[in-house]
PDB file of N, CA and C in Angstrom:
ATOM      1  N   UNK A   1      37.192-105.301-158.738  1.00 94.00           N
ATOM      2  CA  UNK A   1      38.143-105.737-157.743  1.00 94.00           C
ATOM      3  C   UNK A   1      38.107-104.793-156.555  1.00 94.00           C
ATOM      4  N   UNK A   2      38.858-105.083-155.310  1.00 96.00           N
ATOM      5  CA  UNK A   2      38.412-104.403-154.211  1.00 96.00           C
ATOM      6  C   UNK A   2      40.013-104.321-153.434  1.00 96.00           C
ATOM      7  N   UNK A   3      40.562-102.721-153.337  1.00 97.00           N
ATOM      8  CA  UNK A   3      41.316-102.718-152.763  1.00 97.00           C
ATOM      9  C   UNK A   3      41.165-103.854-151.200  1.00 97.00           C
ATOM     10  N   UNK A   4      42.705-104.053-151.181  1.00 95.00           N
ATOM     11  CA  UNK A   4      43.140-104.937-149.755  1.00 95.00           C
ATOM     12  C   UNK A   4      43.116-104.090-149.063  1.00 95.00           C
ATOM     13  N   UNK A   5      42.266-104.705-147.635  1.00 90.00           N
ATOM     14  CA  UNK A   5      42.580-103.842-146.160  1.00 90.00           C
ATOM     15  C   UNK A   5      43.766-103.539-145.740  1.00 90.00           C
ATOM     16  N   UNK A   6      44.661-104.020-145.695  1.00 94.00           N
ATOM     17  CA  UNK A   6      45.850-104.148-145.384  1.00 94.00           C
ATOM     18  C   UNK A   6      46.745-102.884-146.455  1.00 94.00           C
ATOM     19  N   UNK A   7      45.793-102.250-147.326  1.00 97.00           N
ATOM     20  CA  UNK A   7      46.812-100.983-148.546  1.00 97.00           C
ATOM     21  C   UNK A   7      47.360-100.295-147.279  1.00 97.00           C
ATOM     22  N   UNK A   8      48.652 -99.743-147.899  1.00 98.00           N
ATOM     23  CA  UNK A   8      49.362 -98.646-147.325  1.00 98.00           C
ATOM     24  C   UNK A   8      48.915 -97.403-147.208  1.00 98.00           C
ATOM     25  N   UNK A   9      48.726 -96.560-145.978  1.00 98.00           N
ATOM     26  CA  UNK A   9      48.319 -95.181-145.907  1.00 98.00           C
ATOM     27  C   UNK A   9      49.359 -95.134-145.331  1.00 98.00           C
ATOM     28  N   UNK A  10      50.414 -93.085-145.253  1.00 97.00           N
ATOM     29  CA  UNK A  10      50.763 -93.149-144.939  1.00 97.00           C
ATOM     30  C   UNK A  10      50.453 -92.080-143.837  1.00 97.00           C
ATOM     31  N   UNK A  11      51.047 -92.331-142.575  1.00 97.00           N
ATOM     32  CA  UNK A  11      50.123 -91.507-141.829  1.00 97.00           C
ATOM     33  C   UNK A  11      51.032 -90.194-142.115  1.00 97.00           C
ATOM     34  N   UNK A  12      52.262 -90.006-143.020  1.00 97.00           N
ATOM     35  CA  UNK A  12      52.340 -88.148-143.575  1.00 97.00           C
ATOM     36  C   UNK A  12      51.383 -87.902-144.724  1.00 97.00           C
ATOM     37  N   UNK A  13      50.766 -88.808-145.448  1.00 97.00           N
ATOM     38  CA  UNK A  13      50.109 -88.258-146.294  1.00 97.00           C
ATOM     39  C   UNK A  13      48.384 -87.633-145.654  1.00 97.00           C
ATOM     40  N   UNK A  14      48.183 -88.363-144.399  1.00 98.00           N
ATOM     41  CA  UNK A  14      47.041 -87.627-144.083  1.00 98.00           C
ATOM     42  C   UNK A  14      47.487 -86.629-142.888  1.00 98.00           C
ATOM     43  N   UNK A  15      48.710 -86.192-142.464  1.00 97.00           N
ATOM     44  CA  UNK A  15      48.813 -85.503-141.194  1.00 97.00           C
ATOM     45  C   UNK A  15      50.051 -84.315-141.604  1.00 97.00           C
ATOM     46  N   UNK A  16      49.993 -84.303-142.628  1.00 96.00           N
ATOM     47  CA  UNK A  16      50.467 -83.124-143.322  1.00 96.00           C
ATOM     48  C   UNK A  16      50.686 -82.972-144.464  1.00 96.00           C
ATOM     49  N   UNK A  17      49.269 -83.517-145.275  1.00 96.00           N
ATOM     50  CA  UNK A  17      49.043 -82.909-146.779  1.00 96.00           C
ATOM     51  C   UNK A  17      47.141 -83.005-146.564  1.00 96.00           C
ATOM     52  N   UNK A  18      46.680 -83.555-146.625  1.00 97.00           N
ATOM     53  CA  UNK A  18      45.218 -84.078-146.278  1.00 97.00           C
ATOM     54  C   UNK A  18      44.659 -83.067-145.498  1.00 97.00           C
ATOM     55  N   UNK A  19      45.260 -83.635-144.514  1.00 98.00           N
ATOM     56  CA  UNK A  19      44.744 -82.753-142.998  1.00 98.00           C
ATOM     57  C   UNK A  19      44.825 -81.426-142.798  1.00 98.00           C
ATOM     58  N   UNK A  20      46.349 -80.649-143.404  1.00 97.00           N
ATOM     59  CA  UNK A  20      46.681 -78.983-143.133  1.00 97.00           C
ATOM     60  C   UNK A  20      46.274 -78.244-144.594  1.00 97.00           C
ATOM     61  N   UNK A  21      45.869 -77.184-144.156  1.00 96.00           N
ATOM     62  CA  UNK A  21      45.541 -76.126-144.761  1.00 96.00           C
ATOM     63  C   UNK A  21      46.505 -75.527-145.920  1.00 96.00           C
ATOM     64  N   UNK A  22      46.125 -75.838-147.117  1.00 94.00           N
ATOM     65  CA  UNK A  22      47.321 -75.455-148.003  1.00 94.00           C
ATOM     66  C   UNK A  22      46.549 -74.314-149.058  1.00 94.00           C
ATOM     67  N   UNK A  23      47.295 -73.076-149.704  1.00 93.00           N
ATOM     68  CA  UNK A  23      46.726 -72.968-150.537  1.00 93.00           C
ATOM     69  C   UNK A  23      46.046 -72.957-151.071  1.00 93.00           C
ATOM     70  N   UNK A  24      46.855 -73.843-152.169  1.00 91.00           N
ATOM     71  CA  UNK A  24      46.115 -74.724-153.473  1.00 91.00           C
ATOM     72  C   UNK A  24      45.647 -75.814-152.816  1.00 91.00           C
ATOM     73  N   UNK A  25      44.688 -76.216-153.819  1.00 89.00           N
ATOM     74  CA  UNK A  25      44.261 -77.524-153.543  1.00 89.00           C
ATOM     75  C   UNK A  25      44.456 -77.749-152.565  1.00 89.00           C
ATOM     76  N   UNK A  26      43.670 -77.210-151.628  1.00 95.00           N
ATOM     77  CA  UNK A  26      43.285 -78.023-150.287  1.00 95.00           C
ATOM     78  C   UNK A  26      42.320 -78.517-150.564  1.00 95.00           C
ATOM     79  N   UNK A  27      42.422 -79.684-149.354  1.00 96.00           N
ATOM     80  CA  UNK A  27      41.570 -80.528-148.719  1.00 96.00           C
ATOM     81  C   UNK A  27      40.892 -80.675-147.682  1.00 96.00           C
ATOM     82  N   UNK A  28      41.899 -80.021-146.281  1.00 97.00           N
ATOM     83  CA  UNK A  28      41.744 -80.178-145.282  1.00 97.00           C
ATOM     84  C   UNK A  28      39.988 -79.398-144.830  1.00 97.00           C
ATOM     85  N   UNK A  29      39.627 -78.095-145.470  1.00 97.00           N
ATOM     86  CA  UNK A  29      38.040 -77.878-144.915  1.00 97.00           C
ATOM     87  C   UNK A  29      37.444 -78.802-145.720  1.00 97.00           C
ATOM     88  N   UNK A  30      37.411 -79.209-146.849  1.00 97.00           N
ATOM     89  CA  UNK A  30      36.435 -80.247-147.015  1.00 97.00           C
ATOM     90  C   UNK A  30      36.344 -81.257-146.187  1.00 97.00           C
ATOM     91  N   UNK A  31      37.329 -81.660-145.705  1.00 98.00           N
ATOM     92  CA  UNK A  31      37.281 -83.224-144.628  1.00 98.00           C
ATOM     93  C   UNK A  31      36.618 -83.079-143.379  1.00 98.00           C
ATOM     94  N   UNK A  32      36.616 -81.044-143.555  1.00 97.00           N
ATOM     95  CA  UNK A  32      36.281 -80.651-142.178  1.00 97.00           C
ATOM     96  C   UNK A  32      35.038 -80.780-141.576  1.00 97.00           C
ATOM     97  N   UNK A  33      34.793 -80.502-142.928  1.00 97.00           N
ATOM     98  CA  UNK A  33      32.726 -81.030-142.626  1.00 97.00           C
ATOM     99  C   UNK A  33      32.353 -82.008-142.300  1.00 97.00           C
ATOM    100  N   UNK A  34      33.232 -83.136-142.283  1.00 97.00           N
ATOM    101  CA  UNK A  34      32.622 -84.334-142.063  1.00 97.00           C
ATOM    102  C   UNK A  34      33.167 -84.514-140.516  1.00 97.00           C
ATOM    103  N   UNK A  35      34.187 -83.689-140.106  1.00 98.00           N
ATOM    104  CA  UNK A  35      34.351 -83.609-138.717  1.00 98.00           C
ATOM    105  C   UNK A  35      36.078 -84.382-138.415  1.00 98.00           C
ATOM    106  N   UNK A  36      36.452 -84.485-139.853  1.00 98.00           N
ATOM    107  CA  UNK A  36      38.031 -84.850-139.803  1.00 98.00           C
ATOM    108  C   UNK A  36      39.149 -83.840-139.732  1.00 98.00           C
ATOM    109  N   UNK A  37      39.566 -84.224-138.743  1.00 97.00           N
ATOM    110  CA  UNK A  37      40.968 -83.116-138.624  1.00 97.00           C
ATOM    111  C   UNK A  37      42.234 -83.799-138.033  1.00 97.00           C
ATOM    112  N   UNK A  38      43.256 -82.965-137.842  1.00 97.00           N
ATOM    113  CA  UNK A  38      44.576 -83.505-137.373  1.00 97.00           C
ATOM    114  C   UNK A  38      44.655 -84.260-136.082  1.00 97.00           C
ATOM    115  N   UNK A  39      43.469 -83.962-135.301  1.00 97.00           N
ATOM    116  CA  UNK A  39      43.780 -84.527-133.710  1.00 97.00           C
ATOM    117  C   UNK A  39      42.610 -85.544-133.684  1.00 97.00           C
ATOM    118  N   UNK A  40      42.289 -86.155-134.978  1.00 97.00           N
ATOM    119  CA  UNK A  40      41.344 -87.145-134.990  1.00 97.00           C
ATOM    120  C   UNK A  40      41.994 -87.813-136.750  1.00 97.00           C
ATOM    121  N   UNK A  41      43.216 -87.926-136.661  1.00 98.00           N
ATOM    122  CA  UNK A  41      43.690 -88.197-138.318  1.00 98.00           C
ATOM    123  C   UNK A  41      43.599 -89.884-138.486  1.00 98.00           C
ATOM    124  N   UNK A  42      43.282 -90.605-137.316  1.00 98.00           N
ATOM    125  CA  UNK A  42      43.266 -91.800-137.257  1.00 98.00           C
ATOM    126  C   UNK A  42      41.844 -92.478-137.727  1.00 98.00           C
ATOM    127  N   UNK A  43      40.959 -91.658-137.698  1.00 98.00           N
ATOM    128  CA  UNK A  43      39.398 -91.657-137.987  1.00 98.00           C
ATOM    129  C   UNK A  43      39.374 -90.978-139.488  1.00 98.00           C
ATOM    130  N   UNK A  44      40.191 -90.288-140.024  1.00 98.00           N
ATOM    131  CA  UNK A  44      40.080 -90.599-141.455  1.00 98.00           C
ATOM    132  C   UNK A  44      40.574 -91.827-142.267  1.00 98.00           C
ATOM    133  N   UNK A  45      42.019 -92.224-141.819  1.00 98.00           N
ATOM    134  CA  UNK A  45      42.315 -93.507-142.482  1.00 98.00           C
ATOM    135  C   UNK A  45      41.321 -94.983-141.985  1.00 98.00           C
ATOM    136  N   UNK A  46      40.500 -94.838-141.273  1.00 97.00           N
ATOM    137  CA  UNK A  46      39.845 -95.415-141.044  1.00 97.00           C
ATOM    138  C   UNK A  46      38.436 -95.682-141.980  1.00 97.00           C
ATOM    139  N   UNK A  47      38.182 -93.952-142.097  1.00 97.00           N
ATOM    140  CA  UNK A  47      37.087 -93.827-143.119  1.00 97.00           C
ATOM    141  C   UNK A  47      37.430 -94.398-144.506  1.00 97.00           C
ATOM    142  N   UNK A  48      38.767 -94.401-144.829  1.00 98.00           N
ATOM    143  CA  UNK A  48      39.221 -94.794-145.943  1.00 98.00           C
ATOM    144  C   UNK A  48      39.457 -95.825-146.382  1.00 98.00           C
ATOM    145  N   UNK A  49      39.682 -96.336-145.066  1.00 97.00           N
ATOM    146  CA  UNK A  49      39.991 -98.295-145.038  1.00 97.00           C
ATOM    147  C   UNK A  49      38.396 -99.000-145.437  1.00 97.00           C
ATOM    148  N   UNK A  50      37.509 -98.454-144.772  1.00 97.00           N
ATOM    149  CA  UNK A  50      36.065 -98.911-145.204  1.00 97.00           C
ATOM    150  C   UNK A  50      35.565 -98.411-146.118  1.00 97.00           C
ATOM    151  N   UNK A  51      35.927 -97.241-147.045  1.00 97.00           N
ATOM    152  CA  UNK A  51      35.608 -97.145-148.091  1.00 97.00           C
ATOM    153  C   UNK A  51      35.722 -98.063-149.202  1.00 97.00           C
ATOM    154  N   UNK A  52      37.425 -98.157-148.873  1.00 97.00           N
ATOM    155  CA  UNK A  52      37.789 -99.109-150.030  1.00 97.00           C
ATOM    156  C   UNK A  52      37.211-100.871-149.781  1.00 97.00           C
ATOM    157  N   UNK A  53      36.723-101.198-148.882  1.00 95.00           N
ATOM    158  CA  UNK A  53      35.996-102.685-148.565  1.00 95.00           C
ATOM    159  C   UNK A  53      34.726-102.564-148.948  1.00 95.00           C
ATOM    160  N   UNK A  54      33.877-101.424-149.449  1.00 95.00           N
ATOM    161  CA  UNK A  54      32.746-101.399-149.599  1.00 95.00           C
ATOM    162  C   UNK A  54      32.589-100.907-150.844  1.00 95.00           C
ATOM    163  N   UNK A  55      33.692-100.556-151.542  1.00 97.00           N
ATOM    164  CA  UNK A  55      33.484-100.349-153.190  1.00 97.00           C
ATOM    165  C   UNK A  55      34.467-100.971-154.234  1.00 97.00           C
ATOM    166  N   UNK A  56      34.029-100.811-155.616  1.00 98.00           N
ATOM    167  CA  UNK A  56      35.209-101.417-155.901  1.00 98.00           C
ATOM    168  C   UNK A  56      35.811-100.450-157.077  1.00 98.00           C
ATOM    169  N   UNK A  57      37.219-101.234-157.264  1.00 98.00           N
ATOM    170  CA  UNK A  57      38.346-100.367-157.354  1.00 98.00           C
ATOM    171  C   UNK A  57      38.523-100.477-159.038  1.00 98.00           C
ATOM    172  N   UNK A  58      38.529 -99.388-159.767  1.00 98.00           N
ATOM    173  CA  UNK A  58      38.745 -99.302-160.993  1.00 98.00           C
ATOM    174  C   UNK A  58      39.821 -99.028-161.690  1.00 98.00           C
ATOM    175  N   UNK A  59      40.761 -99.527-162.459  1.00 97.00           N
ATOM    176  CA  UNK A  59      41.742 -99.008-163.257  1.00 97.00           C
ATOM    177  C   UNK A  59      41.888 -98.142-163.864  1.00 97.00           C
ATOM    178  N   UNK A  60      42.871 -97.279-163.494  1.00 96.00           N
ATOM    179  CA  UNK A  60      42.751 -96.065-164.681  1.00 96.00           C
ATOM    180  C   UNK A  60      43.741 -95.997-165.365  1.00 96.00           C
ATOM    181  N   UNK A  61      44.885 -96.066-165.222  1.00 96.00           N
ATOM    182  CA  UNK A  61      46.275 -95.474-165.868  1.00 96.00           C
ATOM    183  C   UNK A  61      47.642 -96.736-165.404  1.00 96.00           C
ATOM    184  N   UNK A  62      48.455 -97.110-166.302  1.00 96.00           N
ATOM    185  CA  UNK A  62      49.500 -97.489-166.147  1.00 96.00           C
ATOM    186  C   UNK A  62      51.099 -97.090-166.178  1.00 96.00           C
ATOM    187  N   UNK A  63      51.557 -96.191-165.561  1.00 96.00           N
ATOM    188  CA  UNK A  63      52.651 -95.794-165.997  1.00 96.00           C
ATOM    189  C   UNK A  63      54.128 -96.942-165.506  1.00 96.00           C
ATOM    190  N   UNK A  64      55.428 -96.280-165.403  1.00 95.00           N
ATOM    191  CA  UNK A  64      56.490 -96.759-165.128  1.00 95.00           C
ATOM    192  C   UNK A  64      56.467 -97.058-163.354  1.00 95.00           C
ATOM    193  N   UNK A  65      55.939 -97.032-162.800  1.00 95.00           N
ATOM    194  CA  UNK A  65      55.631 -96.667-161.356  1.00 95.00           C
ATOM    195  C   UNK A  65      55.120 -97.885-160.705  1.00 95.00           C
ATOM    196  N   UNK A  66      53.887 -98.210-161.731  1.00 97.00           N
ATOM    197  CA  UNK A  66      52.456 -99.388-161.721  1.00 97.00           C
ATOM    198  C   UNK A  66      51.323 -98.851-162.230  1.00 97.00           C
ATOM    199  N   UNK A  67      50.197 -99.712-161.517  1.00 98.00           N
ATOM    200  CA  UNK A  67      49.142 -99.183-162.423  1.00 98.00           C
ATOM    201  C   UNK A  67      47.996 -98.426-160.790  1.00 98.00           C
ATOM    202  N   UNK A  68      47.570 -97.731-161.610  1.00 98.00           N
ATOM    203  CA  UNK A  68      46.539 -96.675-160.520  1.00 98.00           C
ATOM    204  C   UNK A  68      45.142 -97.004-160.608  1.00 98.00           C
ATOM    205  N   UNK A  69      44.443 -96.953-159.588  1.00 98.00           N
ATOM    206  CA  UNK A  69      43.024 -97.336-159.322  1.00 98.00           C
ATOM    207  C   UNK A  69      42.293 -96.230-158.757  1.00 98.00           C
ATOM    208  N   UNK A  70      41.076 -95.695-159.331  1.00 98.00           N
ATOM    209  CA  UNK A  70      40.428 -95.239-158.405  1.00 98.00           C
ATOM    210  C   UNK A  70      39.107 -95.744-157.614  1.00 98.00           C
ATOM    211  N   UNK A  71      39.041 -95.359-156.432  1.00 98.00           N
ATOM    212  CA  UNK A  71      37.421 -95.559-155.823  1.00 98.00           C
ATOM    213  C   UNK A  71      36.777 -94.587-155.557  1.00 98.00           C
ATOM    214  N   UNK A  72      35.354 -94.741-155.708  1.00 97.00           N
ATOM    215  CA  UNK A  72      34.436 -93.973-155.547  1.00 97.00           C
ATOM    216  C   UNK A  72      33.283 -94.345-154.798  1.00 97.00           C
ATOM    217  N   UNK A  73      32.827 -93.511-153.489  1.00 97.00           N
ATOM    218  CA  UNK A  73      32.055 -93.869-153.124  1.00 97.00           C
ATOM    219  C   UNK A  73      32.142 -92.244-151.711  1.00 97.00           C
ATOM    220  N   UNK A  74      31.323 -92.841-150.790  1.00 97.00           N
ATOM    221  CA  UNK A  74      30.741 -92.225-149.657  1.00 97.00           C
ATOM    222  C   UNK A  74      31.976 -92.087-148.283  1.00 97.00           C
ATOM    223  N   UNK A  75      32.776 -91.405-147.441  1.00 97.00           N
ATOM    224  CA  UNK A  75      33.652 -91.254-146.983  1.00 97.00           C
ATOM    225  C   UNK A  75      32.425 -91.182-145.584  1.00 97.00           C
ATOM    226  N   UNK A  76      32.609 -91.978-144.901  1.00 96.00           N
ATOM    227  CA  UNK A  76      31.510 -91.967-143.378  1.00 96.00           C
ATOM    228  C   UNK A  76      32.058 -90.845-142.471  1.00 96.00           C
ATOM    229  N   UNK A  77      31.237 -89.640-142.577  1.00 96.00           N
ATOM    230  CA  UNK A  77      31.449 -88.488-141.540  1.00 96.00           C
ATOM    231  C   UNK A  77      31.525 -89.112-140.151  1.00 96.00           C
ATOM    232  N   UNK A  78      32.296 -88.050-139.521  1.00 95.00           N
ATOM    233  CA  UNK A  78      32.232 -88.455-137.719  1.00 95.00           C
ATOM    234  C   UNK A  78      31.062 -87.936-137.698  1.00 95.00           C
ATOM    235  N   UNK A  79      30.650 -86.400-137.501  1.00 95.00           N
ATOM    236  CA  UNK A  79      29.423 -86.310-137.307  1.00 95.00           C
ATOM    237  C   UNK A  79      28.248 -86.290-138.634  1.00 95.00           C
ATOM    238  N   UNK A  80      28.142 -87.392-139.055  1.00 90.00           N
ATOM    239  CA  UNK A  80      26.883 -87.624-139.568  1.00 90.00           C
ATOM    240  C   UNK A  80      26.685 -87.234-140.831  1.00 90.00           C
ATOM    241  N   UNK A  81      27.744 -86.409-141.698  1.00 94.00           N
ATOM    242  CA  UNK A  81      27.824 -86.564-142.930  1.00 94.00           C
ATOM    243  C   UNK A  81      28.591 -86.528-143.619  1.00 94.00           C
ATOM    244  N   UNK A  82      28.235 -87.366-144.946  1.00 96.00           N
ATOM    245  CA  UNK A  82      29.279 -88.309-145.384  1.00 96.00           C
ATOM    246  C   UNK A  82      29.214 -87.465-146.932  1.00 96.00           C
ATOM    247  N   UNK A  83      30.911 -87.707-147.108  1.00 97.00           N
ATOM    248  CA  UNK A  83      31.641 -86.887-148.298  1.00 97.00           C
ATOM    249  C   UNK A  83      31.324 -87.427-149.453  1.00 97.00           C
ATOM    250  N   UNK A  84      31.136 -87.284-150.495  1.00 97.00           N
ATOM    251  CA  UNK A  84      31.645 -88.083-152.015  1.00 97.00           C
ATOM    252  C   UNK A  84      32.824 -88.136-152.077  1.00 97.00           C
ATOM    253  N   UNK A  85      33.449 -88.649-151.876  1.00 98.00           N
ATOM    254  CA  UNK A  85      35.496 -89.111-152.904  1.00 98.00           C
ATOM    255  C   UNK A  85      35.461 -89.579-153.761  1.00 98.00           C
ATOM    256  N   UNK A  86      36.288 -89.843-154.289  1.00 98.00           N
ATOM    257  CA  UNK A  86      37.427 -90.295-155.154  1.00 98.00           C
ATOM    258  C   UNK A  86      38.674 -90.834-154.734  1.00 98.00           C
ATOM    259  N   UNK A  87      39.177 -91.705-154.276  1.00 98.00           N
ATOM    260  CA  UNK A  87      40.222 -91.809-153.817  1.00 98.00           C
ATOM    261  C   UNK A  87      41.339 -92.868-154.612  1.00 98.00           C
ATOM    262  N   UNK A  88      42.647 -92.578-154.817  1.00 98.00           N
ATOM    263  CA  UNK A  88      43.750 -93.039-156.147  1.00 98.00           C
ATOM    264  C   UNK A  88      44.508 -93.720-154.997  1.00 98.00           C
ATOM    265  N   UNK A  89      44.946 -94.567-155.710  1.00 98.00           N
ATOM    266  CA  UNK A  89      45.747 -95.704-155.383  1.00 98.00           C
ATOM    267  C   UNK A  89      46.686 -96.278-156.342  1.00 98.00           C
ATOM    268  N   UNK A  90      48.066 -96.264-155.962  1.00 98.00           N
ATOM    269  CA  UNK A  90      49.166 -97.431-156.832  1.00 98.00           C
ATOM    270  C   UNK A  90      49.324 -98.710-156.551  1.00 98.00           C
ATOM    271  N   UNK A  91      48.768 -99.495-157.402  1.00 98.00           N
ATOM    272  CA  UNK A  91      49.265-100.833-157.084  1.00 98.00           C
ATOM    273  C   UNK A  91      51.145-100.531-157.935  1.00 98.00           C
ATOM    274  N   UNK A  92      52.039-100.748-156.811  1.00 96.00           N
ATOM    275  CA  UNK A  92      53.274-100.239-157.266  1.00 96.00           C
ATOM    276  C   UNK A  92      54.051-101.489-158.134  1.00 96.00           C
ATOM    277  N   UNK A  93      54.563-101.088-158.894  1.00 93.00           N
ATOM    278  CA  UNK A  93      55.270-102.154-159.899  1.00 93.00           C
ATOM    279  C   UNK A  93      56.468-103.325-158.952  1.00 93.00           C
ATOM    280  N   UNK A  94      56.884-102.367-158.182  1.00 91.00           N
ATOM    281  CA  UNK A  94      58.474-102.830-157.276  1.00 91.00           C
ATOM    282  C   UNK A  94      58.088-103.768-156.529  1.00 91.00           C
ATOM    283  N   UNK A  95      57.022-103.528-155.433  1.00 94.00           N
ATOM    284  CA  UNK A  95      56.649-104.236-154.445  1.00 94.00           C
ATOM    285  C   UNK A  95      55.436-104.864-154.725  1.00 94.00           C
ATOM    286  N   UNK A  96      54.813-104.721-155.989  1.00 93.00           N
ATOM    287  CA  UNK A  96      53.219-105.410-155.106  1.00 93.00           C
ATOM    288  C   UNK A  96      52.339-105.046-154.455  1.00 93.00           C
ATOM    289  N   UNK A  97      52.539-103.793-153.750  1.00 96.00           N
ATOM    290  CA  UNK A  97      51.482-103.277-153.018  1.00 96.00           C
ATOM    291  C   UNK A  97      50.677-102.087-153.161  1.00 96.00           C
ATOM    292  N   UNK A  98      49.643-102.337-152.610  1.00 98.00           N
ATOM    293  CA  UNK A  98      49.008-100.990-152.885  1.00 98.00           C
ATOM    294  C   UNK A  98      48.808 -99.822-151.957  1.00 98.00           C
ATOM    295  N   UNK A  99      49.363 -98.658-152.335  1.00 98.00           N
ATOM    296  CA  UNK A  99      49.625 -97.485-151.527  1.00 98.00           C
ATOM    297  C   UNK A  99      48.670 -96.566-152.069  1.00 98.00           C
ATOM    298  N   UNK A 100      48.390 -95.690-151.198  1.00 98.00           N
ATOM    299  CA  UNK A 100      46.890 -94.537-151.007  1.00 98.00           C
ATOM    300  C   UNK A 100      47.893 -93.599-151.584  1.00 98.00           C
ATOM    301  N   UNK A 101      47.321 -92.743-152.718  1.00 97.00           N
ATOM    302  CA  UNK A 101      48.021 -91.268-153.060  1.00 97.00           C
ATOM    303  C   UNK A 101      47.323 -90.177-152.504  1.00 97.00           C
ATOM    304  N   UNK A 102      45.877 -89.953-153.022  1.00 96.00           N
ATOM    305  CA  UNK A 102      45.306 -89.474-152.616  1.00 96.00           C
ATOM    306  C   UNK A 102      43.511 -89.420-152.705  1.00 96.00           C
ATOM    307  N   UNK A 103      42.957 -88.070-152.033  1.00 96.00           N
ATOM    308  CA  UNK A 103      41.603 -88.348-152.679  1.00 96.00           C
ATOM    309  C   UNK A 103      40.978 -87.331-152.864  1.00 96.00           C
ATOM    310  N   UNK A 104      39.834 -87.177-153.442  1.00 95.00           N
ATOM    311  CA  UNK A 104      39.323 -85.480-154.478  1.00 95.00           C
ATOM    312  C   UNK A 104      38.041 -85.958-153.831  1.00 95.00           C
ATOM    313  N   UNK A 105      36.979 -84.177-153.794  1.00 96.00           N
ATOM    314  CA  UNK A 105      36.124 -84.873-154.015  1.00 96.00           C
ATOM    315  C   UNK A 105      35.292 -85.507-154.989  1.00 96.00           C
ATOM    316  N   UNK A 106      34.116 -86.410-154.806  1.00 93.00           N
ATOM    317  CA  UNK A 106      33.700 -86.622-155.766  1.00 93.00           C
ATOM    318  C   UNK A 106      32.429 -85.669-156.358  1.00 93.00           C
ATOM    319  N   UNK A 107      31.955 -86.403-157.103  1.00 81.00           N
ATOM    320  CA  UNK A 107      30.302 -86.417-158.007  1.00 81.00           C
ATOM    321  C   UNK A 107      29.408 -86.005-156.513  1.00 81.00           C
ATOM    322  N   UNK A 108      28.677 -84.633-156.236  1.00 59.00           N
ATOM    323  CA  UNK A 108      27.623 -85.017-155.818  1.00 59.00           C
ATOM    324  C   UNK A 108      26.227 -86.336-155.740  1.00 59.00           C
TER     325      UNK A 108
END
């Protein structure tokens, strides 16, 4: 199955968890390589929107919440190279829809 174009990102989950420099588990230099950052955060959910149209979406887990999907595939660098992800998704129990949690990288 293939996440909907139309899933929910939210633009705080990529413009201040994704995007900034944390700690732990960051993300933000990995995204960096591919040339994603805060003053271009619109060109990652973008990368993400075509990720999920070009792969498809696997079930993993069901809790009280809904059930979670991941995708895997190639994240299209701005400049020219492209990430492995992982990226999780809730299809949410309440509404029906599917919202972006987050994404790791992937598998070389």
């Amino acid at each position: 199955m293939k996440i909907p174009r139309n899933a929910i990102i939210s633009q705080a989950k990529l413009t201040q968890y994704l995007l900034v420099l944390k700690p732990r588990n960051d993300k933000s230099q990995f995204l960096a390589q591919a040339g994603f950052t805060l003053d271009n955060w619109q060109a990652l959910e973008t990368a993400i929107r075509d990720l999920i149209l070009s792969n498809e979406a696997y079930e993993d887990r069901t809790n009280e919440y809904g059930t979670f999907y991941n995708v895997s595939g190639k994240l299209k660098g701005l400049n020219s190279l492209d990430l492995s992800v992982v990226t999780i998704w809730l299809l949410r129990q309440h509404d029906g829809q599917f919202h972006f949690i987050t994404l790791k990288p992937g598998n070389k």
